[in-house]
XYZ file of C-alpha atoms in Angstrom:
611
model
C -68.790 -27.042 26.429
C -69.115 -24.167 23.986
C -66.364 -22.353 25.834
C -64.134 -25.447 25.646
C -64.759 -25.809 21.894
C -64.097 -22.139 21.296
C -60.890 -22.458 23.321
C -59.750 -25.454 21.302
C -60.482 -23.642 18.020
C -58.569 -20.594 19.253
C -55.572 -22.730 20.272
C -55.610 -24.466 16.870
C -55.782 -21.110 15.129
C -52.824 -19.801 17.137
C -50.808 -22.956 16.358
C -51.441 -22.449 12.617
C -50.321 -18.811 12.897
C -47.209 -19.887 14.804
C -46.359 -22.532 12.187
C -46.824 -20.003 9.390
C -44.578 -17.547 11.223
C -41.867 -20.219 11.697
C -42.128 -21.166 8.015
C -41.782 -17.534 6.943
C -38.746 -17.030 9.210
C -37.175 -20.269 7.905
C -37.655 -19.265 4.266
C -36.337 -15.793 5.001
C -33.185 -17.243 6.561
C -32.655 -19.526 3.573
C -32.935 -16.594 1.190
C -30.749 -14.391 3.351
C -27.941 -16.892 3.764
C -27.884 -18.208 0.213
C -28.736 -16.124 -2.851
C -30.891 -13.056 -2.393
C -32.679 -11.464 -5.315
C -31.950 -7.718 -5.381
C -35.596 -6.675 -5.715
C -36.589 -8.936 -2.793
C -33.650 -7.655 -0.785
C -34.697 -4.081 -1.438
C -38.351 -4.731 -0.486
C -37.310 -6.480 2.718
C -34.950 -3.596 3.456
C -37.809 -1.109 3.127
C -40.100 -3.243 5.269
C -37.510 -3.618 8.019
C -36.653 0.071 7.876
C -40.237 0.942 8.762
C -39.646 -0.946 12.005
C -36.308 0.825 12.625
C -34.150 -2.248 11.866
C -32.225 -3.387 8.834
C -31.895 -6.797 7.290
C -28.481 -8.290 8.250
C -26.952 -4.856 8.958
C -26.834 -2.255 11.665
C -26.983 0.652 9.195
C -29.755 3.227 9.280
C -30.003 3.934 5.577
C -28.358 3.560 2.211
C -26.614 6.782 1.226
C -25.523 5.985 -2.312
C -25.523 3.014 -4.641
C -22.646 2.451 -7.074
C -22.988 0.095 -10.022
C -19.722 -1.191 -11.409
C -17.870 -4.198 -12.827
C -14.693 -6.060 -11.972
C -11.690 -4.316 -13.478
C -13.375 -0.900 -13.577
C -10.760 0.775 -11.352
C -13.253 1.549 -8.571
C -11.729 -0.738 -5.966
C -8.720 1.490 -5.241
C -11.159 4.242 -4.200
C -13.218 1.805 -2.129
C -10.041 0.525 -0.460
C -9.203 4.127 0.409
C -12.667 4.796 1.860
C -12.524 1.577 3.894
C -8.909 2.101 5.070
C -9.628 5.632 6.273
C -13.022 4.605 7.712
C -14.879 7.322 5.824
C -18.089 5.354 5.481
C -19.853 2.067 6.035
C -19.399 0.057 2.846
C -21.287 -2.975 1.602
C -20.148 -4.764 -1.553
C -22.594 -7.101 -3.330
C -21.403 -9.321 -6.181
C -24.276 -10.220 -8.536
C -24.785 -12.942 -11.110
C -26.729 -12.511 -14.374
C -30.056 -12.942 -12.566
C -29.227 -10.310 -9.946
C -28.722 -12.884 -7.234
C -26.092 -12.028 -4.654
C -23.271 -14.561 -4.887
C -20.992 -12.816 -2.402
C -21.259 -9.890 -0.026
C -18.737 -8.035 2.140
C -19.313 -5.552 4.947
C -16.927 -2.865 6.151
C -18.528 -1.192 9.123
C -17.729 1.770 11.325
C -18.545 1.453 15.000
C -21.322 4.026 14.682
C -24.742 3.044 13.313
C -25.568 6.656 12.412
C -23.346 6.669 9.304
C -24.891 6.201 5.878
C -24.166 3.084 3.884
C -22.284 3.162 0.589
C -23.508 0.124 -1.313
C -21.512 -1.283 -4.250
C -23.078 -3.619 -6.833
C -20.572 -5.548 -8.966
C -22.392 -6.779 -12.084
C -21.155 -9.448 -14.485
C -19.908 -7.976 -17.771
C -19.462 -11.038 -19.902
C -23.029 -12.341 -20.163
C -26.384 -10.784 -20.931
C -27.940 -9.552 -17.729
C -31.465 -10.828 -17.095
C -32.244 -8.429 -14.258
C -32.693 -5.055 -15.954
C -36.046 -4.551 -14.157
C -34.425 -5.029 -10.743
C -31.582 -2.698 -11.625
C -34.035 -0.082 -12.923
C -36.038 -0.280 -9.712
C -32.960 0.291 -7.541
C -31.793 3.201 -9.714
C -35.221 4.832 -9.556
C -35.335 4.694 -5.758
C -31.721 5.469 -4.812
C -29.216 8.061 -5.949
C -27.074 5.823 -8.151
C -23.669 6.148 -9.771
C -22.243 4.044 -12.584
C -18.432 3.675 -12.378
C -16.862 2.183 -15.533
C -13.974 2.587 -17.950
C -14.249 4.074 -21.389
C -12.125 1.139 -22.486
C -14.118 -2.105 -22.351
C -10.984 -3.878 -23.533
C -9.088 -2.757 -20.421
C -11.871 -3.891 -18.082
C -11.895 -7.357 -19.632
C -8.114 -7.586 -19.490
C -7.957 -6.645 -15.810
C -10.775 -9.055 -15.012
C -8.817 -11.909 -16.570
C -5.511 -10.810 -15.069
C -6.933 -10.555 -11.533
C -8.911 -13.790 -11.665
C -6.617 -16.129 -13.620
C -3.311 -14.300 -14.048
C -3.778 -14.720 -17.802
C -3.595 -11.641 -20.025
C -4.910 -13.355 -23.167
C -8.523 -12.342 -23.612
C -10.310 -15.266 -25.244
C -13.226 -14.769 -27.644
C -12.497 -11.065 -27.442
C -14.974 -9.822 -30.059
C -17.868 -11.818 -28.601
C -17.116 -10.744 -25.040
C -16.863 -7.070 -25.983
C -20.279 -7.215 -27.646
C -21.781 -8.875 -24.560
C -20.176 -6.270 -22.315
C -21.552 -3.434 -24.441
C -25.084 -4.818 -24.025
C -24.728 -4.928 -20.235
C -23.272 -1.411 -20.116
C -26.056 -0.096 -22.372
C -28.706 -1.692 -20.149
C -27.427 0.147 -17.100
C -26.288 3.445 -18.631
C -29.621 4.045 -20.455
C -31.055 5.505 -17.249
C -30.894 9.285 -17.614
C -30.895 9.866 -13.845
C -27.760 7.740 -13.450
C -24.475 9.602 -12.883
C -21.751 7.976 -15.026
C -18.111 8.321 -13.875
C -15.251 7.123 -16.044
C -12.095 5.865 -14.332
C -9.915 7.523 -16.964
C -11.280 10.958 -16.040
C -10.027 10.655 -12.453
C -6.381 10.214 -13.437
C -4.210 13.330 -13.448
C -0.480 14.021 -13.489
C -0.663 17.156 -11.304
C -1.187 16.814 -7.537
C -3.435 19.875 -7.142
C -5.694 18.765 -9.994
C -5.718 15.257 -8.588
C -6.935 16.567 -5.217
C -9.649 18.542 -6.969
C -10.842 15.403 -8.778
C -10.872 13.449 -5.508
C -12.968 16.130 -3.818
C -15.403 16.162 -6.727
C -15.716 12.379 -6.651
C -16.287 12.324 -2.876
C -18.845 15.138 -3.190
C -20.797 13.058 -5.705
C -20.783 10.240 -3.154
C -22.294 12.634 -0.607
C -19.230 13.373 1.560
C -18.656 16.797 3.087
C -15.188 17.528 1.706
C -14.956 20.784 3.669
C -14.517 19.010 7.026
C -11.046 19.260 8.543
C -10.790 15.473 8.874
C -11.476 14.818 5.205
C -9.260 17.704 4.122
C -6.308 16.238 6.017
C -6.965 12.749 4.633
C -7.132 14.013 1.048
C -3.929 16.001 1.502
C -2.157 13.020 3.074
C -3.274 10.430 0.506
C -3.660 12.386 -2.738
C -0.243 11.313 -4.077
C -1.625 7.748 -4.191
C -3.961 8.764 -7.015
C -1.683 10.720 -9.340
C -0.952 9.227 -12.735
C 2.509 8.035 -11.734
C 1.132 6.095 -8.755
C -1.761 4.432 -10.623
C 0.111 3.162 -13.709
C -0.744 -0.446 -12.743
C -4.488 0.189 -13.189
C -4.689 2.469 -16.213
C -6.605 1.610 -19.372
C -3.715 2.636 -21.607
C -1.412 0.118 -19.910
C -3.906 -2.718 -20.464
C -4.413 -1.796 -24.104
C -0.657 -1.610 -24.708
C -0.252 -5.033 -23.167
C -2.948 -6.571 -25.362
C -1.763 -4.893 -28.556
C 1.911 -5.652 -27.823
C 2.737 -1.951 -28.111
C 4.887 -1.478 -25.006
C 7.084 1.565 -25.719
C 10.729 0.889 -26.477
C 13.368 2.032 -24.016
C 14.518 5.549 -24.793
C 18.045 6.836 -24.288
C 16.404 9.982 -22.892
C 14.746 8.793 -19.712
C 11.011 9.530 -19.569
C 9.549 8.772 -16.160
C 6.038 8.373 -17.550
C 7.066 5.142 -19.314
C 10.045 3.823 -17.371
C 7.914 1.383 -15.382
C 7.393 -0.635 -18.583
C 11.038 -1.705 -18.366
C 11.367 -2.588 -14.672
C 10.108 -6.169 -14.781
C 13.478 -7.920 -15.091
C 13.198 -11.502 -16.350
C 9.434 -11.770 -15.938
C 6.851 -10.918 -18.559
C 5.252 -7.515 -18.290
C 1.888 -9.203 -17.570
C 3.388 -10.999 -14.538
C 4.948 -7.775 -13.355
C 1.657 -5.916 -13.746
C -0.222 -8.639 -11.866
C 2.314 -8.543 -9.011
C 1.770 -4.829 -8.556
C -2.012 -5.208 -8.589
C -1.741 -7.847 -5.858
C 0.614 -5.677 -3.813
C -1.834 -2.782 -4.047
C -4.732 -4.989 -2.952
C -2.683 -6.040 0.083
C -2.608 -2.395 1.174
C -0.599 0.718 0.351
C -2.315 3.363 2.489
C 0.129 4.126 5.276
C -1.012 4.828 8.815
C -1.630 8.451 9.732
C -0.577 9.783 13.113
C -4.214 10.383 14.016
C -4.826 6.642 13.547
C -2.122 5.596 16.002
C -3.419 3.681 19.010
C -2.528 5.336 22.315
C -1.729 3.769 25.683
C -0.963 0.331 24.311
C 1.295 -2.110 26.098
C 3.278 -5.027 24.741
C 2.332 -8.590 25.648
C 5.776 -9.872 24.655
C 8.019 -11.212 27.398
C 10.176 -9.385 28.112
C 8.363 -6.178 27.166
C 11.053 -4.574 25.008
C 8.983 -1.402 24.579
C 9.808 -0.460 28.146
C 13.410 0.218 27.160
C 12.719 1.760 23.722
C 9.399 3.517 23.884
C 9.971 5.768 20.860
C 11.082 2.843 18.698
C 7.838 0.973 19.356
C 5.583 3.981 18.899
C 7.303 5.191 15.739
C 5.655 2.293 13.882
C 2.923 1.470 16.401
C 4.305 -2.062 16.766
C 4.092 -3.391 20.306
C 4.324 -7.156 19.964
C 5.293 -10.085 17.788
C 1.614 -10.498 16.848
C 1.536 -6.870 15.653
C 4.503 -7.593 13.411
C 2.940 -10.773 12.021
C -0.279 -8.971 11.128
C 1.689 -6.760 8.744
C 2.268 -9.804 6.539
C -1.432 -10.730 6.573
C -3.190 -7.744 5.071
C -6.972 -7.582 5.002
C -7.420 -4.134 3.379
C -9.248 -2.793 6.414
C -6.446 -1.103 8.315
C -3.718 1.200 7.027
C -0.204 -0.204 6.770
C 2.076 0.585 9.704
C 5.101 2.189 8.099
C 6.787 4.592 10.486
C 5.896 8.208 11.347
C 3.100 6.957 13.621
C 3.932 9.615 16.243
C 5.265 13.173 15.772
C 9.029 13.565 15.546
C 11.739 15.724 14.002
C 11.475 13.575 10.860
C 8.051 15.035 10.040
C 9.788 18.240 8.970
C 11.206 16.466 5.908
C 7.829 15.271 4.687
C 6.287 18.693 5.272
C 9.061 20.245 3.233
C 8.968 17.785 0.312
C 5.448 16.351 0.504
C 4.169 18.571 -2.328
C 7.415 19.025 -4.255
C 6.751 17.945 -7.838
C 10.025 19.314 -9.238
C 12.379 16.796 -7.598
C 11.918 13.769 -9.861
C 14.976 12.069 -8.386
C 15.792 12.411 -4.690
C 19.310 11.506 -3.566
C 19.423 11.573 0.218
C 21.622 10.696 3.154
C 21.473 10.848 6.961
C 24.579 11.602 9.037
C 24.585 12.038 12.809
C 27.343 12.249 15.435
C 29.860 13.289 12.724
C 29.983 9.660 11.557
C 30.764 10.403 7.888
C 31.578 12.961 5.250
C 28.843 13.865 2.763
C 28.665 11.291 -0.065
C 30.145 12.238 -3.417
C 28.095 12.362 -6.622
C 29.882 12.230 -9.962
C 28.478 13.009 -13.371
C 25.790 15.325 -14.651
C 23.200 16.459 -12.118
C 19.950 17.450 -13.819
C 17.655 20.216 -12.595
C 15.146 17.526 -11.599
C 17.718 15.860 -9.304
C 17.586 17.004 -5.657
C 20.269 16.085 -3.116
C 19.041 16.141 0.481
C 21.302 15.662 3.524
C 19.716 15.193 6.946
C 22.274 16.208 9.568
C 22.150 16.812 13.290
C 23.370 20.109 14.718
C 26.768 18.744 15.750
C 27.516 17.342 12.298
C 26.418 20.564 10.580
C 28.783 22.635 12.729
C 31.718 20.393 11.869
C 30.935 20.355 8.149
C 30.796 24.158 8.049
C 34.329 24.291 9.415
C 35.645 21.858 6.815
C 37.007 22.920 3.432
C 34.028 23.030 1.119
C 34.332 20.615 -1.771
C 32.514 20.895 -5.079
C 30.363 17.926 -4.053
C 29.311 19.578 -0.795
C 27.618 22.494 -2.588
C 25.036 20.278 -4.268
C 23.515 19.145 -0.985
C 20.413 20.765 0.470
C 21.159 20.399 4.183
C 18.270 19.955 6.603
C 19.080 20.641 10.243
C 17.575 17.945 12.431
C 18.643 19.838 15.539
C 19.960 18.266 18.716
C 17.206 15.626 18.926
C 17.995 13.928 15.612
C 18.445 10.503 17.196
C 15.289 9.835 19.227
C 15.736 6.063 18.872
C 17.470 4.130 21.632
C 20.527 3.686 19.395
C 21.583 6.787 17.469
C 22.605 4.765 14.390
C 19.018 3.602 14.064
C 18.012 6.982 12.628
C 20.189 6.248 9.624
C 19.148 2.613 9.321
C 15.422 3.213 9.612
C 15.172 6.327 7.418
C 16.924 4.655 4.487
C 13.874 2.356 4.264
C 11.369 5.226 4.531
C 12.276 7.452 1.611
C 8.815 6.964 0.109
C 7.266 8.361 3.302
C 9.422 11.511 3.272
C 9.416 12.183 -0.486
C 6.027 10.908 -1.750
C 6.129 12.668 -5.142
C 9.638 11.635 -6.213
C 9.888 9.272 -9.189
C 13.135 7.635 -8.030
C 14.694 7.683 -4.553
C 18.395 7.000 -4.084
C 19.856 6.332 -0.662
C 23.576 6.990 -0.185
C 25.542 6.075 2.893
C 28.325 8.441 3.873
C 30.922 5.949 2.603
C 29.382 5.690 -0.892
C 30.063 7.459 -4.180
C 27.600 7.275 -7.059
C 28.260 7.967 -10.754
C 26.223 8.936 -13.829
C 22.768 8.751 -12.273
C 20.911 9.546 -15.500
C 22.569 6.666 -17.346
C 22.059 4.372 -14.351
C 18.291 4.982 -14.321
C 18.076 4.549 -18.076
C 19.561 1.077 -17.727
C 17.497 0.071 -14.672
C 15.619 -3.206 -15.140
C 14.157 -3.535 -11.669
C 12.276 -1.166 -9.340
C 14.688 -1.904 -6.442
C 18.442 -1.917 -6.956
C 21.321 -2.094 -4.480
C 25.088 -2.454 -4.380
C 26.531 -5.948 -4.270
C 28.339 -6.905 -1.057
C 32.113 -7.032 -1.693
C 32.263 -10.489 -0.077
C 30.179 -12.643 -2.432
C 30.104 -15.474 0.100
C 28.186 -13.369 2.621
C 24.523 -14.228 3.349
C 21.926 -12.990 5.821
C 22.776 -15.891 8.136
C 26.556 -15.450 7.957
C 26.180 -11.682 8.475
C 25.025 -12.116 12.086
C 28.410 -12.828 13.652
C 30.336 -10.055 11.802
C 27.600 -7.628 12.854
C 27.990 -8.615 16.490
C 31.790 -8.246 16.290
C 31.395 -4.805 14.666
C 28.975 -3.590 17.358
C 31.191 -4.823 20.184
C 34.022 -2.808 18.667
C 31.891 0.361 18.637
C 30.044 0.051 21.945
C 31.348 -0.187 25.479
C 31.512 -3.775 26.631
C 28.830 -4.836 29.111
C 26.814 -1.640 28.519
C 23.033 -1.970 28.744
C 22.617 -0.595 25.229
C 24.998 -3.184 23.766
C 23.306 -5.998 25.676
C 19.877 -4.943 24.401
C 21.160 -4.717 20.831
C 22.755 -8.184 21.021
C 19.540 -9.565 22.520
C 17.555 -8.203 19.540
C 20.008 -9.703 17.051
C 19.901 -13.168 18.625
C 16.112 -13.021 18.956
C 15.897 -12.156 15.261
C 18.334 -14.925 14.319
C 16.384 -17.529 16.306
C 13.091 -16.471 14.740
C 14.495 -16.537 11.203
C 15.989 -19.996 11.836
C 12.705 -21.273 13.272
C 10.785 -20.078 10.212
C 13.297 -21.580 7.787
C 14.197 -18.187 6.319
C 17.926 -18.872 6.069
C 17.455 -22.218 4.334
C 15.020 -20.566 1.944
C 17.659 -17.976 1.062
C 20.190 -20.731 0.376
C 17.681 -22.466 -1.894
C 17.087 -19.222 -3.806
C 20.854 -18.510 -3.864
C 20.330 -14.957 -2.617
C 23.507 -13.136 -1.589
C 24.012 -10.008 0.477
C 23.450 -6.423 -0.552
C 25.754 -3.627 0.551
C 22.974 -1.205 1.423
C 25.303 1.770 1.359
C 23.718 2.403 -2.044
C 20.036 1.580 -2.567
C 17.660 2.848 -5.265
C 13.950 2.299 -5.725
C 11.229 3.451 -8.096
C 8.786 5.371 -5.940
C 4.993 4.889 -5.970
C 5.149 1.261 -7.078
C 2.885 -0.876 -4.883
C 5.388 -3.716 -4.450
C 8.309 -1.454 -3.555
C 6.070 0.206 -0.973
C 5.195 -3.169 0.553
C 8.821 -4.358 0.581
C 10.208 -1.159 2.102
C 7.499 -0.839 4.759
C 7.971 -4.412 5.930
C 11.761 -4.030 5.839
C 11.431 -0.939 8.004
C 9.260 -2.848 10.460
C 11.838 -5.652 10.704
C 14.470 -3.017 11.499
C 12.135 -1.417 14.010
C 11.027 -4.599 15.763
C 14.256 -6.617 15.780
C 17.804 -5.393 15.123
C 18.358 -1.895 13.743
C 21.061 -3.332 11.451
C 19.205 -3.343 8.129
C 21.544 -5.775 6.340
C 20.256 -8.596 8.583
C 16.712 -8.302 7.244
C 16.953 -6.933 3.685
C 15.629 -10.133 2.108
C 13.215 -11.208 4.845
C 10.133 -9.227 3.703
C 10.964 -10.008 0.069
C 10.809 -13.739 0.858
C 7.622 -13.426 2.938
C 5.932 -11.299 0.272
C 7.326 -13.268 -2.699
C 9.152 -10.218 -4.041
C 12.738 -11.477 -4.240
C 12.721 -10.963 -8.015
C 12.345 -7.221 -7.387
C 15.750 -6.906 -5.700
C 18.553 -6.663 -8.255
C 22.213 -5.703 -8.053
C 23.550 -2.385 -9.290
C 26.274 -2.579 -11.988
C 29.622 -1.786 -10.380
C 30.412 0.890 -12.961
C 27.899 3.210 -11.269
C 29.166 3.246 -7.676
C 32.073 2.757 -5.324
C 32.297 2.385 -1.549
C 35.016 3.201 0.978
C 35.456 2.959 4.729
C 33.579 5.239 7.105
C 35.444 8.479 7.814
C 34.526 10.374 10.958
C 34.649 14.161 10.631
C 34.970 14.837 14.367
């Protein structure tokens, strides 16, 4: 009997232990999946680490902790780190009591990488969790990333969250923000980094600042992988490319001190005048949204190999280079480009090596050519475009010609206009696309990929003449400008049939190449009709561009998005760019960015073969 009683007591004891264990697990799950206090989170993290596992993550250890606030300017660096997969990143958004209200994970496949943990703290109310923050700072190597300008941080917070640039109760909010900043920055072991100190106008100095910043975060900047990434992406962080997130811009907006337009063009301030009929605040917000949607273009090392299309028919079989050039293999691939999630770089051409890489290598670090005027001519299709008016020392004219066209041009009588062109020999393989004309059509949308440091990029077709470029840019009121189509009745929908007639006149009837091109055009037309794109254009009253002349302000997030998606339409569907000029603008809500060029600055003629 004693044994039975002992057994019953033992069973009861085990049941109580089991119930306690279930209760503990239940409470832990509630805390984990709702609001987790930072100090409790940290203690649990340490406890789980001793058993070789982490709470809710697969990471081995926290490498660095960054404390910051919304609007601090940190997120463009985090987007870069996430896009290039440099580190595991965890972002925790905290309320005034240090409870986690939102958390995001960006994980590499490997569990051996350290974790970069970001804490976004509220700025506008007194924080009640200074003890928790102090504890985390004492245990982990911590960095505090802020702006020197509290005013700018508050402005960008409001702009990003509400679209409103009017900071309410400004004095009171600044005082509250100062208290929060003082609470955090009082820790002597905390490394403080100011966003303003990372902005530089010179590319070499900008790269040096990036390396220093990454070194502070614990990255080995001497590795070949990181060196190549910094070299490839550094132009994204120069002053000209980060105007949309600078403290000075926010302060000018709030104080109504936007600089007046100067008759002597200054590229450091011209973006203030490129917002057309919108307010500058709306224009600024648009560019911030475009940047958040992704502006880091895919590197060749990030291209996926050995992929096959699931589309029927598989059009990549007949145009392998075309598909690989942008790493687009299916309709789903194309659709994903309009649904950015900040995790993957934007597919924007140059995804595999080609003759076109020589242009980027030649001009990728050229800081002297503020304005690039460029053209592409193959198969002797045109004469070099003519440029009239004063050509400044900062204007560079670049002509990409195949070997055949270069030979013919050398035998022609040299005109005054011809001497201004810097001719790049693309050799005999200048048209690797299925259709040779596609080299011209696709490269006109990729100027920002070939000339990353240019301020303005001007595309000229062989049939175009341009006049008084300096005056033209001084008058520019939009970051993307093109020539108006001579037939004002023409639309994207009505352009389909004339395009087909034109191609049939150029190509041999019943040829496979012509049939494939016509198939792409009709497929594109059907898709645009199905989506209601044409009817949307009619509603917006958008007429055709003559893309023989096309200008854009380089390093603006929204122009990057528009041009990349336009290129991908050209690459996936028809190579005839005039069929899809407006499509990405409508999908991305950027139609207000496309404006017509005053006729006094250009003229167009018929194509004139030189062979």
